[in-house]
Short mmCIF file of C-alpha atoms and ligand atoms in Angstrom, two decimals:
data_model
loop_
_atom_site.label_atom_id
_atom_site.label_comp_id
_atom_site.label_asym_id
_atom_site.label_seq_id
_atom_site.Cartn_x
_atom_site.Cartn_y
_atom_site.Cartn_z
CA MET A 141 -19.45 1.64 -27.45
CA MET A 142 -18.87 3.54 -24.30
CA LEU A 143 -16.03 2.86 -22.67
CA ALA A 144 -16.64 2.15 -18.79
CA ARG A 145 -14.42 4.60 -17.06
CA TYR A 146 -11.78 4.58 -14.18
CA ALA A 147 -9.48 6.90 -12.70
CA VAL A 148 -7.39 7.70 -9.93
CA ILE A 149 -7.97 10.51 -7.99
CA GLY A 150 -5.19 12.34 -5.78
CA ASN A 151 -3.26 16.02 -5.03
CA PRO A 152 -0.67 15.89 -6.10
CA ILE A 153 -1.82 13.29 -9.20
CA GLU A 154 0.34 14.25 -11.92
CA HIS A 155 3.13 11.99 -11.39
CA SER A 156 0.87 8.57 -10.34
CA LYS A 157 1.68 5.60 -12.83
CA SER A 158 -1.81 4.16 -12.03
CA PRO A 159 -2.85 5.22 -15.61
CA LEU A 160 -0.47 3.28 -17.38
CA ILE A 161 -0.76 0.47 -14.92
CA HIS A 162 -4.37 0.28 -15.97
CA THR A 163 -3.98 0.92 -19.27
CA ALA A 164 -1.08 -1.94 -19.44
CA PHE A 165 -3.85 -4.67 -17.43
CA ALA A 166 -6.40 -4.01 -20.25
CA ARG A 167 -4.34 -3.97 -23.65
CA GLN A 168 -3.20 -7.49 -22.08
CA THR A 169 -6.55 -8.46 -20.62
CA GLY A 170 -8.72 -7.51 -23.62
CA GLU A 171 -10.87 -5.39 -21.30
CA GLN A 172 -12.44 -2.23 -22.75
CA LEU A 173 -11.97 0.88 -20.34
CA SER A 174 -10.44 4.40 -19.68
CA TYR A 175 -8.70 4.99 -16.69
CA THR A 176 -7.85 8.74 -16.14
CA ARG A 177 -6.27 10.60 -13.52
CA ILE A 178 -8.37 13.03 -11.32
CA LEU A 179 -6.60 16.24 -9.47
CA GLY A 180 -8.74 15.87 -5.74
CA ASP A 181 -9.86 19.53 -4.48
CA PRO A 182 -9.27 19.38 -0.49
CA LEU A 183 -12.70 21.35 -0.53
CA ARG A 184 -14.74 19.21 -2.68
CA PHE A 185 -13.34 15.78 -2.65
CA GLU A 186 -16.54 14.23 -1.74
CA GLN A 187 -18.65 15.81 -4.50
CA GLN A 188 -16.00 14.69 -7.03
CA VAL A 189 -16.16 11.40 -6.35
CA SER A 190 -20.20 12.17 -6.42
CA SER A 191 -19.92 13.58 -9.95
CA PHE A 192 -17.74 11.21 -11.08
CA PHE A 193 -19.84 8.08 -10.11
CA GLN A 194 -22.90 9.94 -11.43
CA GLN A 195 -21.26 10.36 -14.80
CA ASP A 196 -21.30 6.62 -15.23
CA GLY A 197 -17.81 6.32 -13.43
CA GLN A 198 -17.27 2.81 -12.59
CA GLY A 199 -14.50 2.50 -10.21
CA LEU A 200 -11.84 5.15 -8.71
CA ASN A 201 -8.65 4.15 -6.93
CA VAL A 202 -7.87 6.92 -3.93
CA THR A 203 -4.61 8.18 -3.44
CA VAL A 204 -3.08 10.53 -0.68
CA PRO A 205 -4.18 12.45 0.65
CA PHE A 206 -7.96 11.05 0.48
CA LYS A 207 -7.87 7.38 1.66
CA GLU A 208 -9.31 8.09 5.22
CA ARG A 209 -12.33 10.73 3.40
CA ALA A 210 -12.77 7.54 0.91
CA TRP A 211 -13.03 4.96 3.76
CA ARG A 212 -15.64 7.65 5.75
CA LEU A 213 -17.63 7.91 2.32
CA ALA A 214 -18.19 4.49 1.43
CA ASP A 215 -21.21 3.06 1.99
CA SER A 216 -19.80 -0.39 3.00
CA LEU A 217 -16.57 -1.56 3.15
CA GLY A 218 -14.03 -4.59 2.81
CA GLU A 219 -12.39 -6.17 5.46
CA SER A 220 -9.16 -4.76 4.77
CA ALA A 221 -10.38 -1.24 4.61
CA ARG A 222 -12.18 -1.65 7.64
CA SER A 223 -8.64 -2.81 9.45
CA ALA A 224 -6.90 0.05 7.43
CA GLN A 225 -9.44 2.80 8.23
CA ALA A 226 -8.13 3.82 4.81
CA VAL A 227 -9.77 2.91 1.07
CA ASN A 228 -7.96 3.21 -2.20
CA THR A 229 -10.27 1.38 -4.65
CA LEU A 230 -14.37 2.56 -4.95
CA LEU A 231 -16.17 0.26 -6.93
CA ALA A 232 -19.98 1.45 -8.08
CA MET A 233 -22.65 -1.56 -6.63
CA PRO A 234 -25.69 -2.21 -9.21
CA ASP A 235 -27.58 -0.46 -6.44
CA GLY A 236 -26.07 2.89 -6.43
CA SER A 237 -24.03 2.45 -3.62
CA LEU A 238 -20.17 2.83 -3.07
CA HIS A 239 -18.09 -0.12 -1.87
CA GLY A 240 -14.46 0.63 -0.36
CA GLU A 241 -11.87 -1.72 -0.13
CA ASN A 242 -8.29 -1.61 0.31
CA THR A 243 -5.81 -3.14 -1.96
CA ASP A 244 -2.58 -2.14 -0.56
CA GLY A 245 -1.74 -4.85 2.07
CA VAL A 246 -2.49 -7.41 -0.60
CA GLY A 247 -0.44 -6.24 -2.80
CA LEU A 248 2.53 -5.88 -0.34
CA VAL A 249 2.01 -9.29 0.83
CA ARG A 250 1.43 -10.61 -2.83
CA ASP A 251 4.66 -9.13 -4.32
CA LEU A 252 6.83 -10.76 -1.02
CA THR A 253 5.20 -14.20 -1.33
CA ILE A 254 4.74 -14.68 -5.24
CA ASN A 255 6.87 -12.76 -6.72
CA HIS A 256 9.52 -13.12 -4.52
CA ASN A 257 8.84 -16.23 -3.41
CA ARG A 258 8.86 -15.16 0.64
CA ARG A 259 7.80 -17.04 2.95
CA LEU A 260 5.90 -14.48 5.94
CA GLY A 261 4.92 -17.19 8.19
CA GLY A 262 6.82 -17.82 11.44
CA SER A 263 8.76 -14.75 10.51
CA ARG A 264 10.28 -11.91 12.83
CA ILE A 265 8.64 -8.77 11.22
CA LEU A 266 9.35 -4.87 11.92
CA LEU A 267 7.40 -2.51 10.79
CA LEU A 268 8.42 1.21 10.89
CA GLY A 269 5.77 3.84 10.70
CA ALA A 270 2.05 3.90 12.42
CA GLY A 271 0.92 6.13 9.50
CA GLY A 272 -1.54 5.93 6.77
CA ALA A 273 0.98 3.51 4.70
CA ALA A 274 1.98 1.27 8.15
CA LYS A 275 -2.05 0.93 9.24
CA GLY A 276 -2.81 -0.29 5.14
CA VAL A 277 -0.54 -2.90 5.35
CA ALA A 278 -0.40 -4.11 9.36
CA GLY A 279 -3.55 -6.55 8.72
CA PRO A 280 -2.93 -8.16 5.96
CA LEU A 281 0.89 -8.88 7.30
CA LEU A 282 -0.22 -10.25 10.29
CA ALA A 283 -2.97 -12.66 8.59
CA GLN A 284 0.17 -13.97 6.84
CA ALA A 285 0.96 -15.67 10.49
CA PRO A 286 4.56 -14.06 11.46
CA ALA A 287 6.13 -15.18 14.54
CA LEU A 288 6.23 -11.42 15.60
CA LEU A 289 4.97 -8.49 13.90
CA LEU A 290 6.80 -5.37 15.98
CA LEU A 291 5.20 -2.09 14.98
CA ALA A 292 7.64 0.35 15.84
CA ASN A 293 7.14 4.31 15.43
CA ARG A 294 8.90 7.50 15.94
CA THR A 295 5.94 8.48 18.27
CA ALA A 296 5.42 5.40 20.03
CA SER A 297 1.96 6.33 21.06
CA LYS A 298 0.71 5.73 17.59
CA ALA A 299 2.09 2.30 17.46
CA GLN A 300 0.73 1.21 20.73
CA GLN A 301 -2.77 2.57 18.94
CA LEU A 302 -2.31 0.44 16.05
CA ALA A 303 -1.08 -2.40 17.95
CA GLN A 304 -4.37 -2.38 20.12
CA ARG A 305 -6.50 -1.81 17.04
CA LEU A 306 -4.83 -5.26 15.92
CA ASP A 307 -5.71 -6.93 19.03
CA HIS A 308 -3.52 -9.64 18.64
CA PRO A 309 -1.48 -9.85 21.77
CA GLY A 310 1.45 -12.06 21.58
CA ARG A 311 2.28 -11.42 18.14
CA VAL A 312 2.35 -7.99 17.46
CA GLU A 313 3.96 -5.65 19.44
CA TRP A 314 5.12 -1.83 20.20
CA CYS A 315 7.82 0.35 20.60
CA GLY A 316 9.46 3.64 20.03
CA LEU A 317 12.29 3.63 17.36
CA GLU A 318 15.10 4.39 20.63
CA ASP A 319 14.00 0.76 22.02
CA LEU A 320 14.94 -1.37 19.02
CA GLU A 321 18.53 -2.09 20.55
CA GLY A 322 19.84 -5.52 20.90
CA ARG A 323 16.39 -6.82 19.18
CA THR A 324 16.78 -8.95 15.79
CA PHE A 325 13.86 -9.50 12.73
CA ASP A 326 13.71 -11.45 9.59
CA LEU A 327 12.49 -8.64 7.34
CA ILE A 328 12.14 -5.19 8.12
CA ILE A 329 9.35 -2.84 6.18
CA ASN A 330 9.82 0.93 5.95
CA ALA A 331 6.17 2.44 5.80
CA THR A 332 7.31 6.08 7.49
CA ALA A 333 7.72 8.99 5.38
CA ALA A 334 11.26 9.78 6.14
CA GLY A 335 12.43 8.67 2.58
CA LEU A 336 10.21 11.50 1.20
CA ASP A 337 13.56 14.10 3.13
CA ALA A 338 16.29 11.12 1.93
CA ALA A 339 15.77 9.95 5.52
CA VAL A 340 16.01 6.61 7.02
CA PRO A 341 15.07 5.92 10.52
CA ALA A 342 17.52 5.75 12.90
CA LEU A 343 18.17 1.80 13.35
CA PRO A 344 20.69 0.06 15.62
CA GLU A 345 23.49 -2.03 14.05
CA GLY A 346 22.90 -5.54 13.54
CA ILE A 347 18.96 -5.29 13.80
CA LEU A 348 18.51 -7.18 10.44
CA GLU A 349 19.35 -11.10 10.75
CA PRO A 350 22.06 -12.34 8.31
CA GLY A 351 20.57 -13.12 4.83
CA GLY A 352 17.37 -10.80 6.07
CA TRP A 353 14.91 -8.75 3.83
CA VAL A 354 14.35 -5.06 3.78
CA TYR A 355 11.24 -3.66 2.15
CA ASP A 356 10.69 -0.09 1.31
CA LEU A 357 6.57 0.60 1.09
CA MET A 358 8.16 4.01 -1.23
CA TYR A 359 9.14 3.67 -4.74
CA ALA A 360 11.63 5.78 -6.76
CA SER A 361 13.42 5.67 -10.06
CA GLN A 362 16.56 5.78 -8.08
CA PRO A 363 17.38 3.03 -5.08
CA THR A 364 15.53 4.65 -2.12
CA ALA A 365 17.73 5.77 0.87
CA PHE A 366 16.13 3.08 2.88
CA VAL A 367 17.01 0.25 0.13
CA ARG A 368 20.33 1.82 0.39
CA TRP A 369 20.67 1.53 4.24
CA GLY A 370 19.56 -2.39 3.36
CA GLU A 371 22.54 -2.81 0.81
CA LYS A 372 24.91 -1.52 3.61
CA GLN A 373 23.51 -4.36 6.34
CA GLN A 374 24.17 -6.72 3.39
CA ALA A 375 20.42 -7.59 3.25
CA GLY A 376 19.80 -10.64 1.23
CA GLN A 377 17.21 -8.74 -0.72
CA CYS A 378 16.20 -4.59 -0.87
CA LEU A 379 12.69 -4.27 -2.54
CA ASP A 380 11.20 -1.38 -3.31
CA GLY A 381 7.66 -0.12 -3.41
CA LEU A 382 7.33 -0.64 -7.46
CA GLY A 383 6.04 -4.26 -7.08
CA MET A 384 3.46 -3.31 -4.33
CA LEU A 385 2.10 -0.56 -6.43
CA VAL A 386 1.42 -2.82 -9.54
CA GLU A 387 0.20 -5.76 -7.44
CA GLN A 388 -2.37 -3.54 -5.57
CA ALA A 389 -3.23 -1.80 -9.26
CA ALA A 390 -4.05 -5.58 -9.90
CA GLU A 391 -6.14 -6.27 -7.34
CA SER A 392 -8.39 -3.16 -7.83
CA PHE A 393 -8.58 -4.54 -11.36
CA PHE A 394 -9.59 -8.05 -10.40
CA LEU A 395 -12.26 -5.89 -7.75
CA TRP A 396 -13.65 -4.40 -10.50
CA ARG A 397 -13.41 -6.56 -13.75
CA GLY A 398 -13.41 -9.80 -12.26
CA VAL A 399 -10.14 -10.21 -14.63
CA ARG A 400 -6.16 -11.00 -12.73
CA PRO A 401 -3.78 -9.36 -15.25
CA ASP A 402 -0.73 -10.75 -15.15
CA THR A 403 1.59 -8.33 -13.43
CA ALA A 404 5.49 -9.49 -14.49
CA PRO A 405 5.32 -7.60 -17.72
CA VAL A 406 4.12 -4.43 -16.22
CA ILE A 407 6.77 -4.73 -13.28
CA ALA A 408 9.48 -4.99 -15.97
CA MET A 409 8.02 -2.28 -17.79
CA LEU A 410 8.11 0.04 -15.00
CA SER A 411 11.34 -0.74 -13.53
CA GLY A 412 12.82 -0.03 -17.34
CA GLY A 413 13.69 -3.89 -17.81
P1 LIG B 245 1.85 8.18 4.93
O1 LIG B 245 0.53 8.31 4.70
O2 LIG B 245 2.61 7.69 4.47
O3 LIG B 245 2.04 6.65 6.38
P2 LIG B 245 1.43 9.81 7.41
O4 LIG B 245 0.31 9.24 8.08
O5 LIG B 245 1.69 11.01 7.63
O6 LIG B 245 2.04 9.34 6.29
O7 LIG B 245 2.73 9.10 8.56
C1 LIG B 245 3.51 9.24 8.73
C2 LIG B 245 4.87 7.81 9.09
O8 LIG B 245 5.93 8.28 8.78
C3 LIG B 245 4.60 8.33 10.52
O9 LIG B 245 4.91 7.02 11.30
C4 LIG B 245 5.79 9.33 11.25
O10 LIG B 245 6.36 8.95 12.51
P3 LIG B 245 5.44 9.97 13.66
O11 LIG B 245 3.86 9.45 14.07
O12 LIG B 245 6.44 9.94 14.88
O13 LIG B 245 5.48 11.28 12.93
C5 LIG B 245 6.73 8.77 10.14
N1 LIG B 245 7.63 9.46 10.23
C6 LIG B 245 8.23 10.58 9.09
N2 LIG B 245 9.23 11.24 9.41
C7 LIG B 245 9.99 10.28 10.07
C8 LIG B 245 11.34 10.46 10.10
N3 LIG B 245 12.48 11.02 9.92
N4 LIG B 245 11.70 9.41 11.28
C9 LIG B 245 11.37 8.22 11.26
N5 LIG B 245 9.92 8.21 10.90
C10 LIG B 245 9.31 9.28 10.70
#
């Protein structure tokens, strides 16, 4: 029997954990599928996607730097992909068209609310960054009805653009990183790329409420710079993006197969637990 074909496409791709995660989900749920890595070529990403689906591919995960190109390429979009202006999950539809979804934001929300039992309704949330990662999670965070979602970015105008697109005056605000003095938050989420240089956006002392939480969308085998910053602030919890990584994968798996895998054993496996 031909196995249903799935893959992740990105560049670089060799360190992607998606094959490991989806293979674990398939084993756990008894779904018969293969899941491989494709090194995306910036000159012919669109052709690579078409030929994958022409050769019986059923679904693709799309990662850096192609999520926006996948959003342009998809024939139809789910609400999350429309609001993120980025696609991380492509599905082959029965009529041969390609449907795009974005499971990153749902993944973050599920990690916080289900895995860590954190209520987001009524919270004061600071989202750092206004690039691709921030765009992917802002809409789903807002859907949790926080008291405030403040978008703060080094380049303030980009935070302004994102806030305007979310179009929830009163609940969504924006500012530059230098405008955070004197403000406090229950949850601070790092969606900047500063961690790639082991840096942390400069934040004023006392910005985290006592017992407040810190979440870094980045994930590494060692505690990230932002997680270490949170520990110094004596945050109630300091989480990195591992849970989100597994949850966004589970959401993709569910969209493709109609079966929801149990994420806890896979998170435990990846964290070496
Ligand atoms: P990604 O897809 O990871 O979000 P991106 O779209 O290039 O990548 O966005 C990177 C984000 O990290 C931006 O918000 C960027 O701020 P600018 O818009 O001002 O460039 C932010 N960023 C990168 N390095 C940073 C640093 N050292 N301190 C603070 N913010 C940083």
